[in-house]
mmCIF file of C-alpha atoms in Angstrom:
data_model
loop_
_atom_site.group_PDB
_atom_site.id
_atom_site.type_symbol
_atom_site.label_atom_id
_atom_site.label_comp_id
_atom_site.label_asym_id
_atom_site.label_seq_id
_atom_site.Cartn_x
_atom_site.Cartn_y
_atom_site.Cartn_z
ATOM 1 C CA MET A 18 0.000 0.000 0.000
ATOM 2 C CA THR A 19 1.381 3.420 -0.998
ATOM 3 C CA LYS A 20 2.214 5.692 1.891
ATOM 4 C CA ILE A 21 0.269 8.964 1.848
ATOM 5 C CA THR A 22 2.121 12.159 2.689
ATOM 6 C CA ALA A 23 0.640 15.653 2.936
ATOM 7 C CA ALA A 24 1.904 18.168 0.378
ATOM 8 C CA ILE A 25 1.348 21.882 -0.099
ATOM 9 C CA THR A 26 -0.309 22.276 -3.508
ATOM 10 C CA ALA A 27 -1.280 25.980 -3.523
ATOM 11 C CA VAL A 28 -0.421 29.250 -1.806
ATOM 12 C CA GLY A 29 -2.334 32.530 -1.378
ATOM 13 C CA ALA A 30 -1.783 35.748 0.565
ATOM 14 C CA TYR A 31 -3.054 39.188 1.442
ATOM 15 C CA VAL A 32 -1.502 42.264 3.035
ATOM 16 C CA PRO A 33 -3.344 45.538 3.754
ATOM 17 C CA GLU A 34 -2.629 48.608 1.633
ATOM 18 C CA TYR A 35 -1.541 51.014 4.385
ATOM 19 C CA VAL A 36 2.248 51.064 4.855
ATOM 20 C CA LEU A 37 3.564 52.102 8.282
ATOM 21 C CA THR A 38 7.184 53.097 7.657
ATOM 22 C CA ASN A 39 9.952 53.677 10.166
ATOM 23 C CA LYS A 40 9.810 57.365 9.230
ATOM 24 C CA ILE A 41 6.137 57.529 10.266
ATOM 25 C CA LEU A 42 6.948 55.713 13.524
ATOM 26 C CA GLU A 43 9.541 58.394 14.271
ATOM 27 C CA THR A 44 6.634 60.862 14.569
ATOM 28 C CA MET A 45 4.751 58.556 16.968
ATOM 29 C CA VAL A 46 7.373 57.300 19.441
ATOM 30 C CA ASP A 47 10.950 58.049 20.478
ATOM 31 C CA THR A 48 12.748 55.956 17.865
ATOM 32 C CA ASN A 49 14.464 56.298 14.488
ATOM 33 C CA ASP A 50 14.902 54.412 11.239
ATOM 34 C CA GLU A 51 18.545 53.485 11.853
ATOM 35 C CA TRP A 52 17.838 52.108 15.343
ATOM 36 C CA ILE A 53 14.908 49.970 14.116
ATOM 37 C CA THR A 54 16.724 48.707 11.001
ATOM 38 C CA THR A 55 19.931 47.828 12.881
ATOM 39 C CA ARG A 56 18.166 45.899 15.638
ATOM 40 C CA THR A 57 15.335 44.222 13.711
ATOM 41 C CA GLY A 58 15.870 44.530 9.952
ATOM 42 C CA ILE A 59 12.389 46.066 9.581
ATOM 43 C CA LYS A 60 11.772 49.067 7.314
ATOM 44 C CA GLU A 61 7.972 49.001 7.075
ATOM 45 C CA ARG A 62 4.902 47.011 8.018
ATOM 46 C CA ARG A 63 1.297 46.817 6.732
ATOM 47 C CA ILE A 64 -1.655 47.916 8.888
ATOM 48 C CA LEU A 65 -5.333 47.045 8.357
ATOM 49 C CA LYS A 66 -7.171 50.370 8.621
ATOM 50 C CA LYS A 67 -10.579 49.230 7.331
ATOM 51 C CA GLU A 68 -13.222 50.002 9.945
ATOM 52 C CA GLY A 69 -14.886 46.956 11.501
ATOM 53 C CA ALA A 70 -12.467 44.545 9.801
ATOM 54 C CA GLY A 71 -10.623 41.985 11.915
ATOM 55 C CA THR A 72 -8.385 38.990 11.371
ATOM 56 C CA SER A 73 -11.125 37.167 9.439
ATOM 57 C CA TYR A 74 -11.002 39.913 6.786
ATOM 58 C CA LEU A 75 -7.310 39.156 6.194
ATOM 59 C CA ALA A 76 -7.899 35.383 6.299
ATOM 60 C CA ILE A 77 -10.781 35.534 3.809
ATOM 61 C CA LYS A 78 -8.743 37.645 1.368
ATOM 62 C CA ALA A 79 -5.784 35.229 1.515
ATOM 63 C CA ALA A 80 -8.079 32.219 1.073
ATOM 64 C CA GLU A 81 -9.855 33.829 -1.886
ATOM 65 C CA ASP A 82 -6.474 34.520 -3.496
ATOM 66 C CA LEU A 83 -5.535 30.843 -3.144
ATOM 67 C CA LEU A 84 -8.898 29.606 -4.458
ATOM 68 C CA ALA A 85 -8.632 31.854 -7.527
ATOM 69 C CA LYS A 86 -5.038 30.806 -8.295
ATOM 70 C CA LYS A 87 -5.812 27.111 -7.839
ATOM 71 C CA ASN A 88 -9.197 27.433 -9.588
ATOM 72 C CA LEU A 89 -10.621 25.423 -6.689
ATOM 73 C CA ASP A 90 -14.280 25.068 -5.744
ATOM 74 C CA PRO A 91 -14.438 25.911 -2.001
ATOM 75 C CA LYS A 92 -17.048 23.161 -1.535
ATOM 76 C CA GLU A 93 -14.230 20.631 -2.090
ATOM 77 C CA ILE A 94 -12.423 21.783 1.066
ATOM 78 C CA ASP A 95 -12.790 19.365 4.006
ATOM 79 C CA LEU A 96 -11.262 21.450 6.791
ATOM 80 C CA VAL A 97 -10.292 25.073 7.403
ATOM 81 C CA ILE A 98 -7.748 25.894 10.112
ATOM 82 C CA VAL A 99 -7.012 29.521 10.979
ATOM 83 C CA ALA A 100 -3.737 29.882 12.861
ATOM 84 C CA THR A 101 -3.966 33.168 14.751
ATOM 85 C CA ALA A 102 -3.099 34.988 17.965
ATOM 86 C CA THR A 103 -5.674 37.710 17.268
ATOM 87 C CA PRO A 104 -9.073 36.053 16.686
ATOM 88 C CA ASP A 105 -11.991 38.313 15.733
ATOM 89 C CA MET A 106 -13.590 37.733 19.126
ATOM 90 C CA PRO A 107 -13.510 35.307 22.064
ATOM 91 C CA VAL A 108 -15.603 32.113 21.803
ATOM 92 C CA ALA A 109 -16.918 32.483 18.224
ATOM 93 C CA SER A 110 -14.255 30.884 16.012
ATOM 94 C CA THR A 111 -12.590 33.017 13.337
ATOM 95 C CA ALA A 112 -12.017 29.896 11.205
ATOM 96 C CA VAL A 113 -15.707 28.947 11.240
ATOM 97 C CA TYR A 114 -16.702 32.416 10.027
ATOM 98 C CA THR A 115 -13.912 32.416 7.429
ATOM 99 C CA ALA A 116 -14.976 29.018 6.063
ATOM 100 C CA THR A 117 -18.576 30.155 5.667
ATOM 101 C CA GLN A 118 -17.601 33.429 4.007
ATOM 102 C CA ILE A 119 -15.409 31.740 1.382
ATOM 103 C CA GLY A 120 -18.107 29.165 0.599
ATOM 104 C CA ALA A 121 -16.377 26.159 2.187
ATOM 105 C CA THR A 122 -19.793 24.848 3.249
ATOM 106 C CA ASN A 123 -18.714 21.197 3.441
ATOM 107 C CA ALA A 124 -15.765 21.892 5.726
ATOM 108 C CA PHE A 125 -15.481 21.904 9.489
ATOM 109 C CA ALA A 126 -13.213 24.584 10.957
ATOM 110 C CA PHE A 127 -11.312 25.674 14.040
ATOM 111 C CA ASP A 128 -8.734 28.191 15.278
ATOM 112 C CA LEU A 129 -5.237 27.234 16.402
ATOM 113 C CA GLN A 130 -3.203 29.445 18.740
ATOM 114 C CA ALA A 131 0.489 29.048 19.519
ATOM 115 C CA ALA A 132 1.566 32.693 19.155
ATOM 116 C CA CYS A 133 4.233 33.076 16.456
ATOM 117 C CA SER A 134 4.463 29.280 16.075
ATOM 118 C CA SER A 135 0.758 29.008 15.224
ATOM 119 C CA PHE A 136 1.251 28.385 11.494
ATOM 120 C CA LEU A 137 4.063 25.870 12.120
ATOM 121 C CA TYR A 138 1.867 23.912 14.545
ATOM 122 C CA GLY A 139 -0.951 24.294 12.003
ATOM 123 C CA MET A 140 1.193 22.644 9.325
ATOM 124 C CA SER A 141 1.659 19.632 11.588
ATOM 125 C CA THR A 142 -2.083 19.508 12.321
ATOM 126 C CA ALA A 143 -3.196 19.948 8.700
ATOM 127 C CA ALA A 144 -0.737 17.307 7.486
ATOM 128 C CA SER A 145 -1.899 14.839 10.138
ATOM 129 C CA TYR A 146 -5.522 15.135 8.977
ATOM 130 C CA VAL A 147 -4.474 14.478 5.372
ATOM 131 C CA GLN A 148 -2.119 11.601 6.261
ATOM 132 C CA SER A 149 -4.917 9.937 8.224
ATOM 133 C CA GLY A 150 -6.660 9.352 4.899
ATOM 134 C CA ARG A 151 -9.932 10.863 6.127
ATOM 135 C CA TYR A 152 -9.548 14.261 4.489
ATOM 136 C CA LYS A 153 -8.305 15.247 1.036
ATOM 137 C CA LYS A 154 -8.159 19.044 1.101
ATOM 138 C CA VAL A 155 -7.171 21.015 4.199
ATOM 139 C CA LEU A 156 -6.913 24.796 3.977
ATOM 140 C CA LEU A 157 -4.478 26.262 6.503
ATOM 141 C CA ILE A 158 -4.519 30.044 6.924
ATOM 142 C CA GLY A 159 -2.107 32.069 9.041
ATOM 143 C CA ALA A 160 -3.605 35.486 9.782
ATOM 144 C CA ASP A 161 -3.054 38.179 12.377
ATOM 145 C CA LYS A 162 -4.179 41.752 12.894
ATOM 146 C CA MET A 163 -1.387 42.558 15.312
ATOM 147 C CA SER A 164 -2.199 46.282 15.199
ATOM 148 C CA SER A 165 -5.290 45.451 17.280
ATOM 149 C CA ILE A 166 -3.176 44.400 20.278
ATOM 150 C CA ILE A 167 -0.232 46.806 20.019
ATOM 151 C CA ASP A 168 0.295 49.936 22.112
ATOM 152 C CA TYR A 169 1.639 52.506 19.643
ATOM 153 C CA GLU A 170 3.232 54.405 22.516
ATOM 154 C CA ASP A 171 5.377 51.387 23.438
ATOM 155 C CA ARG A 172 8.462 51.577 21.253
ATOM 156 C CA ALA A 173 9.588 48.094 22.317
ATOM 157 C CA THR A 174 6.671 46.432 20.491
ATOM 158 C CA CYS A 175 5.123 48.899 18.017
ATOM 159 C CA ILE A 176 8.192 48.839 15.764
ATOM 160 C CA ILE A 177 8.043 45.051 15.335
ATOM 161 C CA PHE A 178 4.546 43.948 14.356
ATOM 162 C CA GLY A 179 2.370 44.224 11.259
ATOM 163 C CA ASP A 180 -0.858 42.797 9.829
ATOM 164 C CA GLY A 181 -1.200 40.171 7.102
ATOM 165 C CA ALA A 182 -2.361 36.709 6.075
ATOM 166 C CA GLY A 183 -1.164 33.741 4.060
ATOM 167 C CA ALA A 184 -2.874 30.481 3.110
ATOM 168 C CA VAL A 185 -1.753 27.048 1.926
ATOM 169 C CA LEU A 186 -3.656 23.991 0.726
ATOM 170 C CA PHE A 187 -2.570 20.544 1.944
ATOM 171 C CA GLU A 188 -3.477 17.533 -0.214
ATOM 172 C CA PRO A 189 -2.471 13.837 -0.284
ATOM 173 C CA ASP A 190 0.696 12.889 -2.170
ATOM 174 C CA GLU A 191 1.838 9.396 -3.144
ATOM 175 C CA ASP A 192 5.272 10.372 -4.496
ATOM 176 C CA GLY A 193 6.904 11.025 -1.135
ATOM 177 C CA LEU A 194 6.643 14.805 -1.396
ATOM 178 C CA GLY A 195 5.233 17.117 1.280
ATOM 179 C CA LEU A 196 5.799 17.020 5.036
ATOM 180 C CA GLN A 197 8.661 14.673 5.919
ATOM 181 C CA ASP A 198 9.427 15.324 9.576
ATOM 182 C CA GLU A 199 8.781 17.710 12.436
ATOM 183 C CA TYR A 200 10.227 18.643 15.802
ATOM 184 C CA LEU A 201 7.860 20.780 17.880
ATOM 185 C CA ARG A 202 8.534 22.051 21.389
ATOM 186 C CA SER A 203 7.025 24.237 24.114
ATOM 187 C CA ASP A 204 7.906 25.485 27.589
ATOM 188 C CA GLY A 205 5.583 27.359 29.954
ATOM 189 C CA VAL A 206 8.521 29.169 31.544
ATOM 190 C CA GLY A 207 8.049 31.727 28.764
ATOM 191 C CA ARG A 208 4.578 32.784 29.852
ATOM 192 C CA GLU A 209 5.785 35.847 31.757
ATOM 193 C CA PHE A 210 8.041 37.211 29.014
ATOM 194 C CA LEU A 211 5.619 37.643 26.103
ATOM 195 C CA LYS A 212 1.950 38.068 26.907
ATOM 196 C CA ILE A 213 -1.195 40.145 27.184
ATOM 197 C CA ASP A 214 -2.103 40.415 30.870
ATOM 198 C CA ALA A 215 -5.828 41.120 30.667
ATOM 199 C CA GLY A 216 -8.871 39.958 28.745
ATOM 200 C CA GLY A 217 -8.563 36.280 29.638
ATOM 201 C CA SER A 218 -10.035 34.244 32.474
ATOM 202 C CA ILE A 219 -7.344 35.238 35.003
ATOM 203 C CA LEU A 220 -7.865 38.966 34.602
ATOM 204 C CA PRO A 221 -11.133 39.778 32.800
ATOM 205 C CA ALA A 222 -11.583 43.179 31.169
ATOM 206 C CA SER A 223 -12.419 46.045 33.503
ATOM 207 C CA GLU A 224 -12.123 49.807 33.602
ATOM 208 C CA GLU A 225 -8.899 49.331 35.520
ATOM 209 C CA THR A 226 -7.295 46.930 32.982
ATOM 210 C CA VAL A 227 -8.117 49.274 30.104
ATOM 211 C CA LYS A 228 -6.714 52.271 32.000
ATOM 212 C CA ASN A 229 -3.523 50.330 32.785
ATOM 213 C CA LYS A 230 -3.065 49.309 29.114
ATOM 214 C CA GLN A 231 -3.145 45.620 30.034
ATOM 215 C CA HIS A 232 -4.854 44.566 26.796
ATOM 216 C CA THR A 233 -1.809 45.093 24.607
ATOM 217 C CA VAL A 234 1.307 42.992 24.077
ATOM 218 C CA PHE A 235 4.053 43.075 26.698
ATOM 219 C CA GLN A 236 7.438 41.700 25.672
ATOM 220 C CA ASP A 237 10.655 41.309 27.636
ATOM 221 C CA GLY A 238 12.712 41.766 24.482
ATOM 222 C CA LYS A 239 16.116 40.600 25.728
ATOM 223 C CA THR A 240 14.811 37.369 27.258
ATOM 224 C CA VAL A 241 12.638 36.514 24.270
ATOM 225 C CA PHE A 242 15.526 37.255 21.873
ATOM 226 C CA LYS A 243 17.890 35.002 23.834
ATOM 227 C CA PHE A 244 15.441 32.078 23.892
ATOM 228 C CA ALA A 245 14.477 32.558 20.241
ATOM 229 C CA VAL A 246 18.045 32.653 18.923
ATOM 230 C CA SER A 247 19.121 29.454 20.659
ATOM 231 C CA ASN A 248 15.915 27.455 20.235
ATOM 232 C CA MET A 249 15.157 28.265 16.586
ATOM 233 C CA ALA A 250 18.747 27.441 15.654
ATOM 234 C CA ASP A 251 18.747 24.235 17.743
ATOM 235 C CA VAL A 252 15.571 22.733 16.245
ATOM 236 C CA SER A 253 16.627 23.636 12.708
ATOM 237 C CA ALA A 254 19.983 21.931 13.187
ATOM 238 C CA LYS A 255 18.320 18.924 14.854
ATOM 239 C CA ILE A 256 15.827 18.309 12.038
ATOM 240 C CA MET A 257 18.688 18.393 9.518
ATOM 241 C CA GLU A 258 20.649 15.949 11.630
ATOM 242 C CA ASP A 259 17.665 13.624 12.149
ATOM 243 C CA ASN A 260 17.123 13.443 8.388
ATOM 244 C CA GLN A 261 20.818 13.283 7.400
ATOM 245 C CA LEU A 262 20.569 16.573 5.518
ATOM 246 C CA THR A 263 23.672 18.637 4.792
ATOM 247 C CA ASN A 264 23.549 22.362 4.072
ATOM 248 C CA GLU A 265 23.879 21.418 0.384
ATOM 249 C CA ASP A 266 20.708 19.302 0.617
ATOM 250 C CA VAL A 267 18.618 22.204 1.915
ATOM 251 C CA GLN A 268 17.321 24.457 -0.864
ATOM 252 C CA TRP A 269 15.429 26.877 1.397
ATOM 253 C CA LEU A 270 15.181 27.955 5.021
ATOM 254 C CA VAL A 271 11.702 29.371 5.719
ATOM 255 C CA PRO A 272 12.140 31.175 9.056
ATOM 256 C CA HIS A 273 9.630 33.055 11.169
ATOM 257 C CA GLN A 274 10.164 36.764 10.493
ATOM 258 C CA ALA A 275 10.584 38.172 14.013
ATOM 259 C CA ASN A 276 14.046 39.682 13.838
ATOM 260 C CA LYS A 277 16.730 39.578 11.149
ATOM 261 C CA ARG A 278 19.410 38.774 13.730
ATOM 262 C CA ILE A 279 17.486 35.650 14.825
ATOM 263 C CA ILE A 280 17.073 34.583 11.185
ATOM 264 C CA ASP A 281 20.793 35.125 10.494
ATOM 265 C CA ALA A 282 21.793 33.119 13.586
ATOM 266 C CA THR A 283 19.550 30.214 12.521
ATOM 267 C CA ALA A 284 21.002 30.193 8.996
ATOM 268 C CA ARG A 285 24.555 30.255 10.367
ATOM 269 C CA ARG A 286 23.863 27.328 12.688
ATOM 270 C CA MET A 287 22.498 25.340 9.729
ATOM 271 C CA GLY A 288 25.392 26.378 7.510
ATOM 272 C CA VAL A 289 22.889 27.673 4.956
ATOM 273 C CA ASP A 290 23.919 30.525 2.682
ATOM 274 C CA GLU A 291 21.976 33.793 2.875
ATOM 275 C CA SER A 292 20.795 33.264 -0.726
ATOM 276 C CA LYS A 293 18.774 30.251 0.489
ATOM 277 C CA VAL A 294 16.977 32.147 3.274
ATOM 278 C CA MET A 295 13.458 33.451 2.636
ATOM 279 C CA MET A 296 13.260 36.987 3.973
ATOM 280 C CA ASN A 297 10.595 39.702 3.756
ATOM 281 C CA ILE A 298 10.771 41.113 7.299
ATOM 282 C CA GLN A 299 11.992 44.430 5.869
ATOM 283 C CA ARG A 300 8.608 44.980 4.171
ATOM 284 C CA TYR A 301 6.107 43.384 6.559
ATOM 285 C CA GLY A 302 7.688 43.188 10.003
ATOM 286 C CA ASN A 303 6.472 40.373 12.239
ATOM 287 C CA THR A 304 2.986 39.327 11.084
ATOM 288 C CA THR A 305 2.995 36.508 13.696
ATOM 289 C CA SER A 306 0.975 33.595 12.232
ATOM 290 C CA ALA A 307 1.294 34.945 8.683
ATOM 291 C CA THR A 308 5.089 35.132 8.331
ATOM 292 C CA LEU A 309 5.732 31.603 7.000
ATOM 293 C CA PRO A 310 2.975 31.518 4.351
ATOM 294 C CA LEU A 311 3.821 35.088 3.267
ATOM 295 C CA CYS A 312 7.395 33.897 2.654
ATOM 296 C CA LEU A 313 6.130 30.975 0.569
ATOM 297 C CA TYR A 314 3.886 33.316 -1.396
ATOM 298 C CA GLU A 315 6.718 35.690 -2.251
ATOM 299 C CA TYR A 316 9.216 32.963 -3.153
ATOM 300 C CA GLU A 317 6.745 30.553 -4.784
ATOM 301 C CA LYS A 318 8.008 31.132 -8.333
ATOM 302 C CA GLN A 319 11.558 30.202 -7.258
ATOM 303 C CA LEU A 320 10.489 26.888 -5.724
ATOM 304 C CA LYS A 321 11.014 23.674 -7.655
ATOM 305 C CA LYS A 322 9.395 20.284 -7.255
ATOM 306 C CA GLY A 323 11.461 18.188 -4.843
ATOM 307 C CA ASP A 324 13.143 21.160 -3.120
ATOM 308 C CA ASN A 325 13.939 20.556 0.551
ATOM 309 C CA LEU A 326 12.489 23.284 2.787
ATOM 310 C CA ILE A 327 13.152 23.723 6.504
ATOM 311 C CA PHE A 328 10.518 25.798 8.337
ATOM 312 C CA ALA A 329 11.417 27.222 11.754
ATOM 313 C CA ALA A 330 9.524 29.411 14.218
ATOM 314 C CA PHE A 331 9.566 30.668 17.793
ATOM 315 C CA GLY A 332 6.662 32.235 19.673
ATOM 316 C CA GLY A 333 5.253 33.306 23.023
ATOM 317 C CA GLY A 334 4.407 30.682 25.565
ATOM 318 C CA PHE A 335 7.139 29.664 24.717
ATOM 319 C CA THR A 336 6.441 27.630 21.575
ATOM 320 C CA TRP A 337 8.906 26.680 18.852
ATOM 321 C CA GLY A 338 9.865 24.039 16.342
ATOM 322 C CA ALA A 339 11.022 23.055 12.876
ATOM 323 C CA ILE A 340 9.418 21.176 9.988
ATOM 324 C CA TYR A 341 11.086 19.488 7.016
ATOM 325 C CA LEU A 342 8.971 19.551 3.852
ATOM 326 C CA LYS A 343 9.597 18.559 0.224
ATOM 327 C CA TRP A 344 8.042 20.991 -2.234
ATOM 328 C CA ALA A 345 5.441 19.350 -4.501
ATOM 329 C CA TYR A 346 5.161 21.483 -7.645
ATOM 330 C CA ASN A 347 6.819 23.857 -10.099
ATOM 331 C CA SER A 348 5.131 27.251 -10.232
ATOM 332 C CA ASN A 349 6.469 28.424 -13.575
#
């Protein structure tokens, strides 16, 4: 019996029109373009300004882009997963709404939250559903409206994050392409270093929490950076070692776009040349769950069938991991 693997067969994306540049940020907080660029590699980020539009708006746009490119009837989709740290609202699932809005009426849907590792964990989840043999088409969307949870008077966080969405379709493959291996980790020690204090069950919203700005992201930058550098590099090196891959065997590193210095450190540890590293942090900043699929979207035309891709991410919680995937199609 032929072994079924789960391959990515289509990619879509969406970023909002409004561009928040470092120059504009200079007028908002005590910072400057050189400082931001040197420390993060970010020049600009996209912000969703449309009134009443949340993460689902971004997710729907990315999904519609994929459906149009693939010429796919949404009724064929079995499952929709939205990886996000910024759902439209508590309780009512963003994925369920997204699925209905794109016409995926035969699919079930759910949200997946692992901070900046959400899409990576989502890849593992989507692939598992396909490999089980029960489902043929799983749509995985990474989408975040980070501007909704950022304090634009906090220069430690407002320079980093942007809004965006990317989508991929997972389908069965019998040629050994698609997801090959994964190494996913988490550690609750990170809970205090990257978080939103209020709005959850521990500290529900109140006049006091709003006044104290406890509904926006807090990050202990130095601690998070230290953990991210070592852990993203470690898991990337481990997955290469586990699969007997040399730096020559790896065509592309697809890293979470949090900080250029973290990406560079991961590439160095893997021995992968800069020309093999997908990078768009300079244009979009950290779009959290959307960084990995946005990279795929931008580099799709350069990908060749059989290429070895290593995905790596690190997020709040802490959550992190790496995935080894063989690319399943030629775009050109």
